Short mmCIF file of C-alpha atoms in Angstrom, two decimals:
data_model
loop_
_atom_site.label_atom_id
_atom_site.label_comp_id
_atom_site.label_asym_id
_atom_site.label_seq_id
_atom_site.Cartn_x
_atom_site.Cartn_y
_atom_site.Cartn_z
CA UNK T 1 135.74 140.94 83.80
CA UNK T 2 132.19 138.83 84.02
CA UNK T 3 132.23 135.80 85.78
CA UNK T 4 132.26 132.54 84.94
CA UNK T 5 129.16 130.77 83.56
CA UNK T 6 127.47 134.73 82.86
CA UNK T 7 127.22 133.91 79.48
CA UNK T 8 125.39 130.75 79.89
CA UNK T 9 123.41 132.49 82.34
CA UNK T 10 122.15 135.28 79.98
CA UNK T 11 121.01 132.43 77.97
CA UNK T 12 119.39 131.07 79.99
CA UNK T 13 117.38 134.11 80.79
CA UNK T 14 117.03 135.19 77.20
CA UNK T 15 115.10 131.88 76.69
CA UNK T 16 112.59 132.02 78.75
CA UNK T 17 111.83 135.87 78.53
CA UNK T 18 110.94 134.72 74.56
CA UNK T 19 108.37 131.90 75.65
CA UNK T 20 106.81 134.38 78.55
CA UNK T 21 107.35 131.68 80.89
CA UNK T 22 108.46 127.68 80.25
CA UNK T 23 109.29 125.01 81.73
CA UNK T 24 113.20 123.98 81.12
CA UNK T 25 114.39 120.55 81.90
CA UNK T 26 117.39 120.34 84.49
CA UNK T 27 119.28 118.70 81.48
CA UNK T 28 119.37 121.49 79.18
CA UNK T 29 122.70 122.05 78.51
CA UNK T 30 123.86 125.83 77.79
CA UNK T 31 127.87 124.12 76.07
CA UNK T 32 125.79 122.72 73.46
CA UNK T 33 126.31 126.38 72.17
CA UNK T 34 129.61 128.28 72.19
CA UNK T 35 127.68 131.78 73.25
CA UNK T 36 124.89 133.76 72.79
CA UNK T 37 123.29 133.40 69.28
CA UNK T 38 126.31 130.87 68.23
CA UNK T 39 125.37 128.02 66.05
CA UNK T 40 124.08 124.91 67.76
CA UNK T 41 126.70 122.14 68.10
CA UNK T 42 123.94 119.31 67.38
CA UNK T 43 123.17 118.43 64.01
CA UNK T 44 118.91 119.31 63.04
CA UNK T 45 118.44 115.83 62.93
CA UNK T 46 120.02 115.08 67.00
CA UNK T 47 118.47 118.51 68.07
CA UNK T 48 114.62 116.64 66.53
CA UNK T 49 115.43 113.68 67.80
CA UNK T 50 116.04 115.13 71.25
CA UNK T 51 112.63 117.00 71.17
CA UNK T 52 110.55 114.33 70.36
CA UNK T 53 109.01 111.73 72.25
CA UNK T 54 110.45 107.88 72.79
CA UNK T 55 109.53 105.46 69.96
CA UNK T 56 108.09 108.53 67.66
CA UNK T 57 109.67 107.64 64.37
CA UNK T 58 111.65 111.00 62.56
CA UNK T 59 109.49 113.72 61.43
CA UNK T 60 107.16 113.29 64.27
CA UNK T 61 105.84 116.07 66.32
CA UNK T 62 107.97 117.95 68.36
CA UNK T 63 107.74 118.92 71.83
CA UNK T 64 104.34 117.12 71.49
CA UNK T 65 103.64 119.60 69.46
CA UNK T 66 103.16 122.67 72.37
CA UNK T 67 106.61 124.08 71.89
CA UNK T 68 109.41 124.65 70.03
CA UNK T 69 113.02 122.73 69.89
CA UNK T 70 115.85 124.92 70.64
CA UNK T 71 119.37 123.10 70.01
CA UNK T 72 117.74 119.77 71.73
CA UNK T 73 115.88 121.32 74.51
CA UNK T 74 111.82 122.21 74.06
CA UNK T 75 110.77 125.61 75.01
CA UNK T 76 107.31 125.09 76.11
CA UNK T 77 104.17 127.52 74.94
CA UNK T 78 102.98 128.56 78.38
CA UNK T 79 101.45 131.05 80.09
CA UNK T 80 100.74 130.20 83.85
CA UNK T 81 103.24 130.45 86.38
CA UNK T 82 104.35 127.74 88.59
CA UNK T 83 103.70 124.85 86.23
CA UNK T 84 105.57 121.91 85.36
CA UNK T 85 104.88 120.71 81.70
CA UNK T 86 107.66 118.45 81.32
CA UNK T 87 111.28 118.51 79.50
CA UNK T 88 109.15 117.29 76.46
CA UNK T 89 106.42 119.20 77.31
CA UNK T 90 104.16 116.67 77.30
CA UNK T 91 102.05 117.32 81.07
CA UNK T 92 99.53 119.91 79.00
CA UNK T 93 96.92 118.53 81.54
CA UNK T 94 98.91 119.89 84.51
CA UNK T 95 95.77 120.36 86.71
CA UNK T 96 93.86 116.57 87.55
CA UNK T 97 90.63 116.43 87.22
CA UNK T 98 88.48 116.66 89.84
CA UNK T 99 86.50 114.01 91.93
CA UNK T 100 84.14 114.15 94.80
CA UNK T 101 84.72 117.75 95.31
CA UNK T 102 88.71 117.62 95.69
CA UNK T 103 91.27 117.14 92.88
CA UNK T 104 93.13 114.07 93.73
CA UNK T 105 93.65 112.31 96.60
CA UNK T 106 97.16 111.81 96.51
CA UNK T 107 99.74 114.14 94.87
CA UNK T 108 99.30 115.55 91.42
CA UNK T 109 101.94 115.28 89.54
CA UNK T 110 102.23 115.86 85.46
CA UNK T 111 98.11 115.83 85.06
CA UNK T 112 98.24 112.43 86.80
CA UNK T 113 97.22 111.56 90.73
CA UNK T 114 99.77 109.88 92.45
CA UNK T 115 98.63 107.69 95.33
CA UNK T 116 100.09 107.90 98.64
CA UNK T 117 101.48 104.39 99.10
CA UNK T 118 104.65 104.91 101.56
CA UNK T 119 104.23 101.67 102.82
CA UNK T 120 104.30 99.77 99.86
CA UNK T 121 101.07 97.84 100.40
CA UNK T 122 99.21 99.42 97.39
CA UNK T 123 95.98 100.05 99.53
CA UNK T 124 95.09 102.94 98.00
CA UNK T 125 94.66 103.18 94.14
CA UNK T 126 91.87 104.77 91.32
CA UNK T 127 92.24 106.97 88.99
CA UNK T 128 91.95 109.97 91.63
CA UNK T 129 93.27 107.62 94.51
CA UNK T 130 89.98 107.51 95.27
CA UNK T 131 90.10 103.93 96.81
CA UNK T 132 91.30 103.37 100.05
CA UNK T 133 90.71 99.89 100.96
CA UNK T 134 92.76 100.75 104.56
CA UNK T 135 89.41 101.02 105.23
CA UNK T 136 88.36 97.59 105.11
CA UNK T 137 91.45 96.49 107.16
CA UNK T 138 89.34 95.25 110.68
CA UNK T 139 90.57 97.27 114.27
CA UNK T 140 91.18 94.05 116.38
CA UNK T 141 92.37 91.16 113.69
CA UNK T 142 93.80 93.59 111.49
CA UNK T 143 92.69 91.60 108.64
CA UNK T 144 91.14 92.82 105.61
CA UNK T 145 87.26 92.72 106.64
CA UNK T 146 88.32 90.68 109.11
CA UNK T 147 89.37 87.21 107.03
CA UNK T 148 85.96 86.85 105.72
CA UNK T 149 85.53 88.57 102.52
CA UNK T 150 87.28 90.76 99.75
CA UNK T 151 87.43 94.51 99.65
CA UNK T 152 86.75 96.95 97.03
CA UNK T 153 87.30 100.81 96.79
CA UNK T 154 87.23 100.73 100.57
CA UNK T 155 83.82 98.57 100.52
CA UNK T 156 84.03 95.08 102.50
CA UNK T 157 81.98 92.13 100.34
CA UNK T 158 81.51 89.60 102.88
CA UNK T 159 81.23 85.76 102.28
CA UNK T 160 78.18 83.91 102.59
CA UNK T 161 77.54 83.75 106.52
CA UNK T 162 79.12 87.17 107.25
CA UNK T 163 77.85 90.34 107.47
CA UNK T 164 78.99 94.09 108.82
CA UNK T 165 80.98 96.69 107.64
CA UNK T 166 84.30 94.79 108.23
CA UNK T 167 82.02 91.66 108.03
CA UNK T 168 83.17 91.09 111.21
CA UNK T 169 79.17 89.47 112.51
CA UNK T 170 78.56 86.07 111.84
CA UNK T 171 74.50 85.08 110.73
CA UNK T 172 72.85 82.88 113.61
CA UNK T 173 71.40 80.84 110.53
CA UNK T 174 72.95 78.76 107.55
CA UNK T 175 73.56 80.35 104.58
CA UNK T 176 71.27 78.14 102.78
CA UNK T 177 68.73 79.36 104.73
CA UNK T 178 69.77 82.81 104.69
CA UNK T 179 69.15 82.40 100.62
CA UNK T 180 65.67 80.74 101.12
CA UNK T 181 64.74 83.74 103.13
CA UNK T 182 65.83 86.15 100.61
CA UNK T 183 64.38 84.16 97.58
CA UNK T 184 61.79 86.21 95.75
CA UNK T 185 58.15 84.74 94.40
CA UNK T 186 60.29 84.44 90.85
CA UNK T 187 63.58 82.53 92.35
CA UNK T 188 65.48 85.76 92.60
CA UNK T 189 67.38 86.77 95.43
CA UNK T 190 66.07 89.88 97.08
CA UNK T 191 64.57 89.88 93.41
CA UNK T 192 67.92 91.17 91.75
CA UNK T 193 67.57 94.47 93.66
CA UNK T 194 68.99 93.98 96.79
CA UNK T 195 71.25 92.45 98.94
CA UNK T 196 70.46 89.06 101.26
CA UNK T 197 72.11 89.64 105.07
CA UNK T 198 71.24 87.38 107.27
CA UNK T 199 67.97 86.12 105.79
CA UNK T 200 67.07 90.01 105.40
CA UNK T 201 66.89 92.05 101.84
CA UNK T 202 68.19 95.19 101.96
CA UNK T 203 66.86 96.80 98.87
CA UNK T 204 69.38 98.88 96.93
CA UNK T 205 66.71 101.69 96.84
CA UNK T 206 66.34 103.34 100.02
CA UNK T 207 63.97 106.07 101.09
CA UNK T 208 66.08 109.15 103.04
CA UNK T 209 63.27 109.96 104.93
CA UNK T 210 62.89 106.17 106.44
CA UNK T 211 59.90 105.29 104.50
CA UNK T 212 59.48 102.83 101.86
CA UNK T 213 61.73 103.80 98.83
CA UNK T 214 60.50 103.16 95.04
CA UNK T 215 61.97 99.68 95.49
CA UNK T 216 60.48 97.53 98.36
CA UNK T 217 59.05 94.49 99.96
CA UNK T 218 60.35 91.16 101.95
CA UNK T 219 62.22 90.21 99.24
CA UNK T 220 62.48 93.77 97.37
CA UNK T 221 59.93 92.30 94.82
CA UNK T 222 58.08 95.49 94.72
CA UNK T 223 59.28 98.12 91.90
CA UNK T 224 56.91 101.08 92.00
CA UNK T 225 59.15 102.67 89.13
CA UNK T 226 57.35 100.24 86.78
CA UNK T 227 53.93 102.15 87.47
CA UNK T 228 55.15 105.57 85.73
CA UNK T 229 55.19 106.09 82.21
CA UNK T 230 58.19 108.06 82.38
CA UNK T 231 60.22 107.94 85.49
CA UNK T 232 61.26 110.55 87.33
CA UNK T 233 62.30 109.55 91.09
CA UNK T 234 61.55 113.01 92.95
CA UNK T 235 57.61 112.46 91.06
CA UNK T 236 54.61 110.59 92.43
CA UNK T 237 52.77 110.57 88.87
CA UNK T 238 52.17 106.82 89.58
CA UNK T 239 49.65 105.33 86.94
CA UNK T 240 49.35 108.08 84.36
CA UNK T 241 47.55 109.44 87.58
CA UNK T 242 44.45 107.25 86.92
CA UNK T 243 45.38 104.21 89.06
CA UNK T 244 47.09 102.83 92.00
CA UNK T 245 50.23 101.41 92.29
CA UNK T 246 50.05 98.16 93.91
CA UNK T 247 53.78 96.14 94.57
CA UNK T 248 54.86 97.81 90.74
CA UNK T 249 51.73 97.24 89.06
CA UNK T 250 48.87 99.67 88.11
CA UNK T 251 45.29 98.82 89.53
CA UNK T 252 43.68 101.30 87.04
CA UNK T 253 40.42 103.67 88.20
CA UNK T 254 37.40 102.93 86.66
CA UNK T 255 37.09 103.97 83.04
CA UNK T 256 40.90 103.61 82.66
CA UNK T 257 42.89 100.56 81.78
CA UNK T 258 46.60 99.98 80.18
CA UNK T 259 49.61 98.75 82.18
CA UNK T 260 50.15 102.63 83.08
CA UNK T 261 46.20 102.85 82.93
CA UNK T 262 46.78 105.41 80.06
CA UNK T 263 44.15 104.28 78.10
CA UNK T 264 41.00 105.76 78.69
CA UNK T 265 37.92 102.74 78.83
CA UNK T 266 34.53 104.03 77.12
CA UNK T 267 31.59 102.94 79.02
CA UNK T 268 27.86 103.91 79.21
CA UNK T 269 27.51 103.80 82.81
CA UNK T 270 28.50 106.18 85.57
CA UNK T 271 31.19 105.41 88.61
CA UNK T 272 28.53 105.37 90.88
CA UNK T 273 26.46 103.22 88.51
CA UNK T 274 29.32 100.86 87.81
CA UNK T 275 30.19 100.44 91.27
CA UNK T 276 26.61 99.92 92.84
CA UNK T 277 26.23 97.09 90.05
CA UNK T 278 29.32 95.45 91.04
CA UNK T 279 28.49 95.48 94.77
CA UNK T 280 25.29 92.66 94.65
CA UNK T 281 24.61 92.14 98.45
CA UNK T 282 28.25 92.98 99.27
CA UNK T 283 29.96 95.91 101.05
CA UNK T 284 32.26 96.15 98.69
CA UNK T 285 32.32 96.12 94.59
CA UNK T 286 33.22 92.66 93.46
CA UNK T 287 32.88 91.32 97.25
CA UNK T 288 36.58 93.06 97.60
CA UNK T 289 38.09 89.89 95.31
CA UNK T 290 38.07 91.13 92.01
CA UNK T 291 38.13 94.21 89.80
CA UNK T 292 35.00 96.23 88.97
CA UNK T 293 35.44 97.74 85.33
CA UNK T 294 31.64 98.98 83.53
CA UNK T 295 29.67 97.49 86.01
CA UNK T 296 31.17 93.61 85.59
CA UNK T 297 33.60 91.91 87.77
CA UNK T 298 36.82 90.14 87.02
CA UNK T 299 37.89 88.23 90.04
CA UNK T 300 41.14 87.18 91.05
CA UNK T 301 43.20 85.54 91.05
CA UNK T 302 42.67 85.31 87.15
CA UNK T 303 42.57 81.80 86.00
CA UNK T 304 41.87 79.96 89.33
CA UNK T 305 37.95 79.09 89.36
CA UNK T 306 38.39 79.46 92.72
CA UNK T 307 36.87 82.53 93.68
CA UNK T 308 33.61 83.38 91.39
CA UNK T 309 29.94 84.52 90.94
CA UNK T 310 28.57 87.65 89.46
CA UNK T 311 29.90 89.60 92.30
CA UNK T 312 32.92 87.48 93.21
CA UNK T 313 30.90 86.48 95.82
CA UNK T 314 31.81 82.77 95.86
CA UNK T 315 35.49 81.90 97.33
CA UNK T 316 35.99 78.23 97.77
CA UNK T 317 39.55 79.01 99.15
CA UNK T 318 37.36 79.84 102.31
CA UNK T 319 36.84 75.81 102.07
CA UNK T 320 40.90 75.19 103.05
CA UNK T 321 42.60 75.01 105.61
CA UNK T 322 46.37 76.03 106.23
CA UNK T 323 47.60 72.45 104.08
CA UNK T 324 45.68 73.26 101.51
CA UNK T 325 42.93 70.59 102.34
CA UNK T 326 39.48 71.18 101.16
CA UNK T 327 36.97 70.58 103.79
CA UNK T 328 39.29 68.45 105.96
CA UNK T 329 38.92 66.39 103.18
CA UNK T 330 35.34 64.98 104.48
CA UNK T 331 32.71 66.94 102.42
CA UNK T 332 32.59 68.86 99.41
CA UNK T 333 32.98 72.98 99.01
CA UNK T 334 29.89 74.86 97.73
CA UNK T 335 30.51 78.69 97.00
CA UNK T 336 33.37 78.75 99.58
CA UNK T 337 30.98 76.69 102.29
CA UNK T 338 31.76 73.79 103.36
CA UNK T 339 28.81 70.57 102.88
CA UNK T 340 30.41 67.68 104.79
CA UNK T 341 29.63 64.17 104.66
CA UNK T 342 27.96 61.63 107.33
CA UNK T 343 29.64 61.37 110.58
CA UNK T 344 31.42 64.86 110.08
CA UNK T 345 31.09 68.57 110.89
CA UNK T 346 32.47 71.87 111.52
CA UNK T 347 33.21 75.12 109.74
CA UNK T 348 36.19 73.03 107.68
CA UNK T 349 34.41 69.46 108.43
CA UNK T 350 37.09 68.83 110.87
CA UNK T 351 35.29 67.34 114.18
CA UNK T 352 34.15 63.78 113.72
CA UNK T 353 30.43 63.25 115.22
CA UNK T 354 31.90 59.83 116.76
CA UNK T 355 34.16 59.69 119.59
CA UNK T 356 36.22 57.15 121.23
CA UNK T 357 37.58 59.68 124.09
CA UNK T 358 36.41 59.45 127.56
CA UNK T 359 35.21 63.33 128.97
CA UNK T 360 38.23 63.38 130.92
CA UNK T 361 40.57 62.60 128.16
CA UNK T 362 38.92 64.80 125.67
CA UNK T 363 39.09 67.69 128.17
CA UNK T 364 42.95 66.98 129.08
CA UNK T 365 43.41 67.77 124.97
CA UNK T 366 41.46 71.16 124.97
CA UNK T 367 43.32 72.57 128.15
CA UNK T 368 45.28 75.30 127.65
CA UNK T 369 48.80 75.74 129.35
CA UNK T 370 47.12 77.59 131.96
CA UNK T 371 44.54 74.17 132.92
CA UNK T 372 41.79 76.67 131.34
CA UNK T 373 39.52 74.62 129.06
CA UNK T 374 39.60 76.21 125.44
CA UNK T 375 40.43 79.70 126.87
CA UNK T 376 37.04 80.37 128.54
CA UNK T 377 35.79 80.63 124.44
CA UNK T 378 34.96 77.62 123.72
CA UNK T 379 33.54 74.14 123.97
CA UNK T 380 35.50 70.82 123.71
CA UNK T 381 34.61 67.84 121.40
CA UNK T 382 36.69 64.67 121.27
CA UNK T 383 39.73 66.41 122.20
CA UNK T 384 39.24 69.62 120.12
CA UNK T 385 38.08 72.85 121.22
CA UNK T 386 35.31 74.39 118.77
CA UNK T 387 35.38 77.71 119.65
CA UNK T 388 32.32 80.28 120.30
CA UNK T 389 30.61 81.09 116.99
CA UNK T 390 28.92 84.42 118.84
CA UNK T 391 32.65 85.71 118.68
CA UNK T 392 33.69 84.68 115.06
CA UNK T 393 36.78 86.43 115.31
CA UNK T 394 38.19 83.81 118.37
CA UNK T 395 40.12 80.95 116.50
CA UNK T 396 43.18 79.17 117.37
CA UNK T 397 43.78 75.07 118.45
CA UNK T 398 42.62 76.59 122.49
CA UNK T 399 40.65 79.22 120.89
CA UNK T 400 43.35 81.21 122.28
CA UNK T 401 43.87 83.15 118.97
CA UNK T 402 42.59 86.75 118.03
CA UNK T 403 41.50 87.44 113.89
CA UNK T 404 40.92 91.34 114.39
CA UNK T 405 44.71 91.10 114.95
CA UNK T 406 45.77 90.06 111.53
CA UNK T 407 46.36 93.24 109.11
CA UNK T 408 43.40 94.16 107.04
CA UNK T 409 43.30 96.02 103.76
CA UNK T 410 39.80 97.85 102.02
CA UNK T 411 38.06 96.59 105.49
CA UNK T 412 39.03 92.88 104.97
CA UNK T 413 40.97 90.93 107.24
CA UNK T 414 44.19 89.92 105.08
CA UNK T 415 42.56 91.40 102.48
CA UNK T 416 40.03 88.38 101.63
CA UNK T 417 43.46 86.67 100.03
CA UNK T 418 44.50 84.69 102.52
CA UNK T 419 43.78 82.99 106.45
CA UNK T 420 44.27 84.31 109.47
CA UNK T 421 45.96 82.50 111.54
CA UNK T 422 46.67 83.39 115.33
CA UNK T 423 47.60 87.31 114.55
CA UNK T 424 49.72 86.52 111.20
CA UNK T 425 47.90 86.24 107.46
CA UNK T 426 48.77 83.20 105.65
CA UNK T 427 48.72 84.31 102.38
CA UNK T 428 47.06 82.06 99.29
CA UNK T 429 49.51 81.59 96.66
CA UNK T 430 50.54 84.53 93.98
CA UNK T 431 49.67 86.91 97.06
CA UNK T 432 52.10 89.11 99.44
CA UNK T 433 52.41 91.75 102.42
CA UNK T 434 51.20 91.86 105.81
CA UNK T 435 47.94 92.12 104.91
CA UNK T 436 48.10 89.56 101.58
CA UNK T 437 47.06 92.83 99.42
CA UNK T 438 49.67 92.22 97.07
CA UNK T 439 49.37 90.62 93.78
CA UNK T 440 52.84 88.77 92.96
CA UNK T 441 50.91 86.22 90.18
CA UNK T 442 52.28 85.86 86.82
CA UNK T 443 48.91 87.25 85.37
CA UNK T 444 47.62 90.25 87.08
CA UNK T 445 43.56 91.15 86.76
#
């Protein structure tokens, strides 16, 4: 005699023998037959309806279409073992996809990743639970990054004033002034490239190896991707290779001009021809303030009037002083000299040939902290130390001031662009960089 429930057994078996291997839903039911090969007690229609999916109207697909319907129950087409496709057999994507290496971060379950959230906090989330903003949650408040910004994927996005990984540091400065710092030439902050901390840009491209990466500068205003025609990050093709680039634009070779200098420039003369006429009297073609292109200068900045001459050689911005006041506003500027007016002189007409000081009280201005009159460099007039002309390079209110300190760039302290004043250049406007050798103007020559 066979036991009970053989019968249903054998079914059972049969089944999935036909399909090679399927996945059978714990509600199939082996009394909606009488035995083996007996009719199905459903009706067609209850047996479809069965098989198909929720809300699919009659005559839809069955067993989403990767299986059969037997008597209300779908006998899946499959062919790996171990997998669960579903009582409709609807998980055909039973494997999820993969991300970072690893497929999913939480538990796969029916082609989906299902994110490990035990403790009902819903900290971790993304398609691949990817996101883990547990992260973000600060050691010692225990507050997401720390009460003073929002998380993201696990990333903390601090509020103005705050900065760190868990923005758990607080900037020494206001934020207003954190923005001024970070305020590109063109209004920007950190020139849409970066991000401001602190008064500091951190550009968004950065350089593995520690130096400067294709995006740079105080304020990230420097692009160098703009110099290549087509842009490929691992090549230095900068400037169709016929230029340099210079804060993301090109400053094209002789012969060559273009934004990419891909245009080659006809011109009768030689380099060495071209460069020798562009030199004059000077050291250096177009007195190291302009461009030399067929043996003429264009100086720069473009537009100005300031700086001009056949070789660049005249630079009335010489004639300013830190304000922006031309001669100390007592004589007139000749070719970046200074011709001042009765009663006045000085390199910047700044001492007054008149005084009104007694010695001793014009020598208590031009002592130093140390009671050293001008530095030992200098002489004092009405109060104000003029400092040794035999050492041009000593400047400063006590002469106490080196210029060979101050960056230079093509042999020229700040790069002819800009003043030197006590170490740091002080660059002229539309110029940048340590050594004012950047061109940041809206016009570049």
């Amino acid at each position: 005699m066979r036991p009970a429930g053989f019968g249903n057994f054998w079914l059972l078996a049969s089944s999935l023998l036909f399909a090679g291997l399927s996945a059978v839903p714990q509600s199939f039911s082996p009394s909606l037959r009488s035995g083996p090969g007996a009719a199905c007690r459903l009706s067609r229609a209850e047996s479809e309806r069965r098989c198909r999916a929720p809300g699919q109207p009659p005559g839809g697909a069955l067993c989403h279409g990767r299986g059969r319907c037997d008597c209300g129950v779908c006998i899946c087409h499959v062919s790996e073992p171990g997998v669960y496709f579903g009582p409709l057999c609807e998980c055909h994507e039973w494997m999820c996809e993969t991300y970072d290496g690893s497929t999913c971060a939480g538990t796969c379950h029916c082609g989906r990743c299902k994110c490990d959230n035990s403790d009902g906090n819903g900290l971790v989330y993304g398609k691949f639970c990817e996101c883990d903003d547990r992260e973000c949650i600060d050691d010692e408040t225990e507050e997401i990054c720390g009460g003073h910004g929002k998380c993201y994927c696990g990333n903390c996005y601090c509020q103005a004033g705050w900065h760190g990984d868990k923005c758990e540091f607080q900037c020494d400065i206001t934020p207003w002034e954190s923005k001024r710092r970070c305020t590109s030439p063109d209004g920007r902050v950190c020139s849409n490239r970066g991000i401001c901390v602190c008064g500091e840009c951190s550009c968004h491209d950065v350089d593995p190896t520690g130096d400067w990466g294709d995006i740079h500068g105080d304020t990230c205003e420097c692009d160098e991707r703009d110099c290549k025609a087509v842009y490929d990050r691992y090549s230095d093709d900068f400037c169709s290779g016929h230029g340099q680039c210079n804060c993301g634009r090109c400053d094209c070779k002789v012969g060559w001009y273009g934004k990419k200098c891909e245009h080659p420039r006809s011109c009768p003369l030689s380099a060495e021809e071209s460069i020798k006429k562009c030199q004059g009297s000077s050291a250096l073609p177009c007195s190291g303030r302009g461009k030399c292109e067929c043996g003429e200068c264009t100086c720069y900045p473009p537009g100005g009037g300031r700086v001009y001459g056949k070789t660049c050689e005249c630079d009335d911005r010489r004639c300013e002083d830190l304000d922006g006041v031309v001669c100390g506003g007592h004589g007139t500027c000749s070719c970046g000299r200074c011709v001042c007016g009765r009663g006045w002189f000085g390199k910047l007409c700044q001492h007054p040939r008149k005084c009104n000081l007694t010695e001793e009280q014009s020598r208590s201005l031009c002592e130093s902290a140390d009671g050293v009159l001008c530095s030992g460099k200098g002489s004092c007039h009405c109060g104000k130390c003029i400092c040794s002309a035999e050492e041009w390079y000593i400047s400063g209110e006590f002469c106490d001031c080196d210029d060979r300190d101050c960056d230079k760039h093509d042999g020229l302290i700040c790069t002819g662009n800009g003043i030197c004043s006590c170490g740091n250049c002080e660059c002229w406007d539309g110029w940048n960089g340590n050594a004012c050798e950047i061109w940041l103007g809206t016009e570049y020559p």
